[in-house]
Amino acid sequence: PMTADVIYLDIFFNEPDNRPLVVQYFMERPYRIMHLLKASVNTELEHPIPMRAAWIVSHIGQDHPSFLQNYYGELIESIFLCTTDSPLRSLTKALNHLKITDHRIGELYEFCFQHASDTQRAVAFRVNCLYILQSISQRIPELFPELKNLAEIIQDNATEASLKAVVRKILKKK
């Protein structure tokens, strides 16, 4: 990102009261959303820039999902390119606030299924993946039995409250 963007990333992270202003800054400059997404997956950028960029994307998704929906395809591409847990957690959190479309839906399902199953991944990321899987299975009901099986396996092994909670929600759908 440009120098001004880096300054806003620092403000967002270090001054919580200014977070709405930082989100507004990027929303008023939509072309910079692409900067945030690219920064989120850029392994050459110094830590914590990718994490902070992804965090802003997450907050835009949470507070202004219809705005971020315009970048759905780019967000999906960024998720697939991201190799670091912290930005990946924020990017998948942002996706959870959006409407799942057909864009690369099969690959997204496989990606989330693989990572939700992986006990070595961060719990919050796995939870986000399970919510995405649930959204996909609502769109494509024939996938629900596979998601239900995964949820039952996780239920038998999970000790984390957040994983147990999402699994309960999935299994209630039966």
PDB file of C-alpha atoms in Angstrom:
ATOM      1  CA  PRO A   1       0.000   0.000   0.000  1.00  0.00           C
ATOM      2  CA  MET A   2       0.945   3.607  -0.381  1.00  0.00           C
ATOM      3  CA  THR A   3       2.458   5.528   2.530  1.00  0.00           C
ATOM      4  CA  ALA A   4      -0.889   7.086   3.491  1.00  0.00           C
ATOM      5  CA  ASP A   5      -2.448   3.626   3.615  1.00  0.00           C
ATOM      6  CA  VAL A   6       0.278   2.391   5.978  1.00  0.00           C
ATOM      7  CA  ILE A   7      -0.353   5.361   8.260  1.00  0.00           C
ATOM      8  CA  TYR A   8      -4.060   4.506   8.324  1.00  0.00           C
ATOM      9  CA  LEU A   9      -3.240   0.866   9.055  1.00  0.00           C
ATOM     10  CA  ASP A  10      -1.304   2.008  12.120  1.00  0.00           C
ATOM     11  CA  ILE A  11      -4.079   4.356  13.227  1.00  0.00           C
ATOM     12  CA  PHE A  12      -6.631   1.564  12.864  1.00  0.00           C
ATOM     13  CA  PHE A  13      -4.597  -0.825  14.950  1.00  0.00           C
ATOM     14  CA  ASN A  14      -3.315   1.574  17.610  1.00  0.00           C
ATOM     15  CA  GLU A  15      -6.279   3.890  18.098  1.00  0.00           C
ATOM     16  CA  PRO A  16      -9.503   1.859  18.361  1.00  0.00           C
ATOM     17  CA  ASP A  17     -11.696   4.961  18.662  1.00  0.00           C
ATOM     18  CA  ASN A  18     -10.600   5.987  15.168  1.00  0.00           C
ATOM     19  CA  ARG A  19     -11.419   2.665  13.503  1.00  0.00           C
ATOM     20  CA  PRO A  20     -14.695   3.903  11.964  1.00  0.00           C
ATOM     21  CA  LEU A  21     -12.799   6.830  10.444  1.00  0.00           C
ATOM     22  CA  VAL A  22     -10.172   4.504   8.995  1.00  0.00           C
ATOM     23  CA  VAL A  23     -12.858   2.245   7.508  1.00  0.00           C
ATOM     24  CA  GLN A  24     -14.492   5.346   6.023  1.00  0.00           C
ATOM     25  CA  TYR A  25     -11.140   6.458   4.554  1.00  0.00           C
ATOM     26  CA  PHE A  26     -10.876   3.248   2.550  1.00  0.00           C
ATOM     27  CA  MET A  27     -14.545   3.201   1.569  1.00  0.00           C
ATOM     28  CA  GLU A  28     -14.201   6.707   0.137  1.00  0.00           C
ATOM     29  CA  ARG A  29     -11.278   5.443  -1.931  1.00  0.00           C
ATOM     30  CA  PRO A  30     -12.617   2.161  -3.343  1.00  0.00           C
ATOM     31  CA  TYR A  31      -9.533   1.584  -5.490  1.00  0.00           C
ATOM     32  CA  ARG A  32      -7.610   1.231  -2.229  1.00  0.00           C
ATOM     33  CA  ILE A  33      -9.664  -1.828  -1.269  1.00  0.00           C
ATOM     34  CA  MET A  34      -7.537  -3.635  -3.847  1.00  0.00           C
ATOM     35  CA  HIS A  35      -4.433  -2.281  -2.071  1.00  0.00           C
ATOM     36  CA  LEU A  36      -5.698  -3.761   1.182  1.00  0.00           C
ATOM     37  CA  LEU A  37      -6.400  -7.138  -0.397  1.00  0.00           C
ATOM     38  CA  LYS A  38      -3.002  -7.231  -2.096  1.00  0.00           C
ATOM     39  CA  ALA A  39      -1.249  -6.176   1.110  1.00  0.00           C
ATOM     40  CA  SER A  40      -3.096  -8.899   3.029  1.00  0.00           C
ATOM     41  CA  VAL A  41      -1.465 -11.629   0.958  1.00  0.00           C
ATOM     42  CA  ASN A  42       1.918 -10.023   0.280  1.00  0.00           C
ATOM     43  CA  THR A  43       4.512 -12.054   2.173  1.00  0.00           C
ATOM     44  CA  GLU A  44       7.226  -9.544   1.297  1.00  0.00           C
ATOM     45  CA  LEU A  45       5.619  -6.804   3.376  1.00  0.00           C
ATOM     46  CA  GLU A  46       6.905  -6.348   6.872  1.00  0.00           C
ATOM     47  CA  HIS A  47       4.778  -7.766   9.677  1.00  0.00           C
ATOM     48  CA  PRO A  48       2.217  -6.565  10.816  1.00  0.00           C
ATOM     49  CA  ILE A  49       1.129  -4.780   7.610  1.00  0.00           C
ATOM     50  CA  PRO A  50      -0.610  -7.815   6.005  1.00  0.00           C
ATOM     51  CA  MET A  51      -2.453  -8.574   9.241  1.00  0.00           C
ATOM     52  CA  ARG A  52      -3.598  -4.971   9.648  1.00  0.00           C
ATOM     53  CA  ALA A  53      -4.697  -4.682   6.021  1.00  0.00           C
ATOM     54  CA  ALA A  54      -6.774  -7.866   6.348  1.00  0.00           C
ATOM     55  CA  TRP A  55      -8.212  -6.599   9.617  1.00  0.00           C
ATOM     56  CA  ILE A  56      -9.555  -3.493   7.912  1.00  0.00           C
ATOM     57  CA  VAL A  57     -11.098  -5.661   5.173  1.00  0.00           C
ATOM     58  CA  SER A  58     -12.733  -7.683   7.936  1.00  0.00           C
ATOM     59  CA  HIS A  59     -14.230  -4.571   9.529  1.00  0.00           C
ATOM     60  CA  ILE A  60     -15.467  -3.274   6.180  1.00  0.00           C
ATOM     61  CA  GLY A  61     -17.169  -6.629   5.628  1.00  0.00           C
ATOM     62  CA  GLN A  62     -18.702  -6.533   9.075  1.00  0.00           C
ATOM     63  CA  ASP A  63     -19.892  -2.919   8.959  1.00  0.00           C
ATOM     64  CA  HIS A  64     -20.568  -2.485   5.225  1.00  0.00           C
ATOM     65  CA  PRO A  65     -21.138  -5.916   3.650  1.00  0.00           C
ATOM     66  CA  SER A  66     -22.946  -4.568   0.582  1.00  0.00           C
ATOM     67  CA  PHE A  67     -19.935  -2.365  -0.189  1.00  0.00           C
ATOM     68  CA  LEU A  68     -17.445  -5.232   0.147  1.00  0.00           C
ATOM     69  CA  GLN A  69     -19.731  -7.524  -1.871  1.00  0.00           C
ATOM     70  CA  ASN A  70     -18.523  -5.553  -4.924  1.00  0.00           C
ATOM     71  CA  TYR A  71     -15.063  -7.054  -4.260  1.00  0.00           C
ATOM     72  CA  TYR A  72     -16.285 -10.606  -3.698  1.00  0.00           C
ATOM     73  CA  GLY A  73     -14.201 -12.141  -6.504  1.00  0.00           C
ATOM     74  CA  GLU A  74     -11.071 -10.328  -5.401  1.00  0.00           C
ATOM     75  CA  LEU A  75     -11.658 -11.361  -1.783  1.00  0.00           C
ATOM     76  CA  ILE A  76     -11.969 -15.015  -2.824  1.00  0.00           C
ATOM     77  CA  GLU A  77      -8.747 -14.765  -4.846  1.00  0.00           C
ATOM     78  CA  SER A  78      -6.984 -13.199  -1.854  1.00  0.00           C
ATOM     79  CA  ILE A  79      -8.182 -15.988   0.433  1.00  0.00           C
ATOM     80  CA  PHE A  80      -6.780 -18.582  -1.964  1.00  0.00           C
ATOM     81  CA  LEU A  81      -3.448 -16.722  -2.208  1.00  0.00           C
ATOM     82  CA  CYS A  82      -3.023 -16.044   1.503  1.00  0.00           C
ATOM     83  CA  THR A  83      -0.533 -18.256   3.318  1.00  0.00           C
ATOM     84  CA  THR A  84      -0.501 -16.632   6.765  1.00  0.00           C
ATOM     85  CA  ASP A  85      -3.056 -17.514   9.441  1.00  0.00           C
ATOM     86  CA  SER A  86      -3.732 -14.065  10.851  1.00  0.00           C
ATOM     87  CA  PRO A  87      -4.675 -12.343   7.571  1.00  0.00           C
ATOM     88  CA  LEU A  88      -6.481 -15.497   6.455  1.00  0.00           C
ATOM     89  CA  ARG A  89      -8.582 -15.446   9.599  1.00  0.00           C
ATOM     90  CA  SER A  90      -9.606 -11.830   8.932  1.00  0.00           C
ATOM     91  CA  LEU A  91     -10.288 -12.379   5.229  1.00  0.00           C
ATOM     92  CA  THR A  92     -12.520 -15.392   5.908  1.00  0.00           C
ATOM     93  CA  LYS A  93     -14.274 -13.415   8.637  1.00  0.00           C
ATOM     94  CA  ALA A  94     -15.004 -10.711   6.051  1.00  0.00           C
ATOM     95  CA  LEU A  95     -16.364 -13.343   3.664  1.00  0.00           C
ATOM     96  CA  ASN A  96     -18.746 -14.568   6.359  1.00  0.00           C
ATOM     97  CA  HIS A  97     -20.555 -11.234   6.148  1.00  0.00           C
ATOM     98  CA  LEU A  98     -21.088 -11.481   2.395  1.00  0.00           C
ATOM     99  CA  LYS A  99     -23.512 -13.365   0.201  1.00  0.00           C
ATOM    100  CA  ILE A 100     -21.851 -16.478  -1.229  1.00  0.00           C
ATOM    101  CA  THR A 101     -22.008 -16.455  -5.027  1.00  0.00           C
ATOM    102  CA  ASP A 102     -21.153 -19.046  -7.673  1.00  0.00           C
ATOM    103  CA  HIS A 103     -17.697 -17.537  -8.201  1.00  0.00           C
ATOM    104  CA  ARG A 104     -15.271 -20.440  -7.592  1.00  0.00           C
ATOM    105  CA  ILE A 105     -17.786 -21.940  -5.139  1.00  0.00           C
ATOM    106  CA  GLY A 106     -16.512 -25.506  -5.591  1.00  0.00           C
ATOM    107  CA  GLU A 107     -12.929 -24.490  -4.885  1.00  0.00           C
ATOM    108  CA  LEU A 108     -14.073 -22.410  -1.914  1.00  0.00           C
ATOM    109  CA  TYR A 109     -15.955 -25.404  -0.530  1.00  0.00           C
ATOM    110  CA  GLU A 110     -12.892 -27.662  -0.881  1.00  0.00           C
ATOM    111  CA  PHE A 111     -10.604 -25.005   0.611  1.00  0.00           C
ATOM    112  CA  CYS A 112     -12.834 -24.463   3.638  1.00  0.00           C
ATOM    113  CA  PHE A 113     -13.506 -28.165   4.131  1.00  0.00           C
ATOM    114  CA  GLN A 114      -9.785 -28.924   4.123  1.00  0.00           C
ATOM    115  CA  HIS A 115      -8.945 -26.137   6.572  1.00  0.00           C
ATOM    116  CA  ALA A 116     -11.929 -26.702   8.870  1.00  0.00           C
ATOM    117  CA  SER A 117     -10.731 -30.314   9.202  1.00  0.00           C
ATOM    118  CA  ASP A 118      -7.154 -29.337   9.980  1.00  0.00           C
ATOM    119  CA  THR A 119      -6.619 -29.341  13.742  1.00  0.00           C
ATOM    120  CA  GLN A 120      -3.271 -27.589  13.240  1.00  0.00           C
ATOM    121  CA  ARG A 121      -4.964 -24.427  11.951  1.00  0.00           C
ATOM    122  CA  ALA A 122      -6.033 -21.558  14.190  1.00  0.00           C
ATOM    123  CA  VAL A 123      -9.409 -22.162  15.829  1.00  0.00           C
ATOM    124  CA  ALA A 124     -10.926 -18.851  14.667  1.00  0.00           C
ATOM    125  CA  PHE A 125      -9.948 -19.633  11.072  1.00  0.00           C
ATOM    126  CA  ARG A 126     -11.514 -23.105  11.341  1.00  0.00           C
ATOM    127  CA  VAL A 127     -14.686 -21.561  12.767  1.00  0.00           C
ATOM    128  CA  ASN A 128     -14.837 -19.091   9.867  1.00  0.00           C
ATOM    129  CA  CYS A 129     -14.384 -21.966   7.414  1.00  0.00           C
ATOM    130  CA  LEU A 130     -17.246 -23.885   9.028  1.00  0.00           C
ATOM    131  CA  TYR A 131     -19.545 -20.866   8.729  1.00  0.00           C
ATOM    132  CA  ILE A 132     -18.595 -20.492   5.067  1.00  0.00           C
ATOM    133  CA  LEU A 133     -19.285 -24.209   4.534  1.00  0.00           C
ATOM    134  CA  GLN A 134     -22.670 -23.756   6.175  1.00  0.00           C
ATOM    135  CA  SER A 135     -23.476 -20.866   3.809  1.00  0.00           C
ATOM    136  CA  ILE A 136     -22.393 -22.911   0.802  1.00  0.00           C
ATOM    137  CA  SER A 137     -24.471 -25.900   1.931  1.00  0.00           C
ATOM    138  CA  GLN A 138     -27.527 -23.650   2.246  1.00  0.00           C
ATOM    139  CA  ARG A 139     -26.951 -22.687  -1.368  1.00  0.00           C
ATOM    140  CA  ILE A 140     -26.181 -26.279  -2.451  1.00  0.00           C
ATOM    141  CA  PRO A 141     -28.170 -28.544  -0.057  1.00  0.00           C
ATOM    142  CA  GLU A 142     -26.659 -31.769  -1.407  1.00  0.00           C
ATOM    143  CA  LEU A 143     -23.398 -30.773   0.300  1.00  0.00           C
ATOM    144  CA  PHE A 144     -24.988 -30.657   3.754  1.00  0.00           C
ATOM    145  CA  PRO A 145     -24.529 -34.393   4.592  1.00  0.00           C
ATOM    146  CA  GLU A 146     -20.765 -34.041   4.090  1.00  0.00           C
ATOM    147  CA  LEU A 147     -20.722 -30.904   6.264  1.00  0.00           C
ATOM    148  CA  LYS A 148     -22.788 -32.694   8.908  1.00  0.00           C
ATOM    149  CA  ASN A 149     -20.275 -35.572   8.979  1.00  0.00           C
ATOM    150  CA  LEU A 150     -17.414 -33.121   9.399  1.00  0.00           C
ATOM    151  CA  ALA A 151     -19.304 -31.316  12.181  1.00  0.00           C
ATOM    152  CA  GLU A 152     -19.861 -34.609  14.009  1.00  0.00           C
ATOM    153  CA  ILE A 153     -16.153 -35.474  13.798  1.00  0.00           C
ATOM    154  CA  ILE A 154     -15.210 -32.036  15.097  1.00  0.00           C
ATOM    155  CA  GLN A 155     -17.827 -32.308  17.844  1.00  0.00           C
ATOM    156  CA  ASP A 156     -16.242 -35.540  19.086  1.00  0.00           C
ATOM    157  CA  ASN A 157     -12.788 -33.962  19.298  1.00  0.00           C
ATOM    158  CA  ALA A 158     -13.203 -30.231  19.899  1.00  0.00           C
ATOM    159  CA  THR A 159     -12.442 -28.681  23.250  1.00  0.00           C
ATOM    160  CA  GLU A 160     -12.733 -25.026  22.140  1.00  0.00           C
ATOM    161  CA  ALA A 161     -16.023 -23.291  22.902  1.00  0.00           C
ATOM    162  CA  SER A 162     -16.166 -21.475  19.553  1.00  0.00           C
ATOM    163  CA  LEU A 163     -15.786 -24.712  17.578  1.00  0.00           C
ATOM    164  CA  LYS A 164     -18.400 -26.446  19.714  1.00  0.00           C
ATOM    165  CA  ALA A 165     -20.805 -23.531  19.182  1.00  0.00           C
ATOM    166  CA  VAL A 166     -20.567 -23.519  15.377  1.00  0.00           C
ATOM    167  CA  VAL A 167     -20.856 -27.320  15.281  1.00  0.00           C
ATOM    168  CA  ARG A 168     -24.039 -27.145  17.396  1.00  0.00           C
ATOM    169  CA  LYS A 169     -25.502 -24.605  14.953  1.00  0.00           C
ATOM    170  CA  ILE A 170     -24.664 -26.803  11.985  1.00  0.00           C
ATOM    171  CA  LEU A 171     -26.074 -29.957  13.599  1.00  0.00           C
ATOM    172  CA  LYS A 172     -29.311 -28.168  14.574  1.00  0.00           C
ATOM    173  CA  LYS A 173     -30.087 -27.728  10.861  1.00  0.00           C
ATOM    174  CA  LYS A 174     -30.411 -31.488  10.287  1.00  0.00           C
TER     175      LYS A 174
END
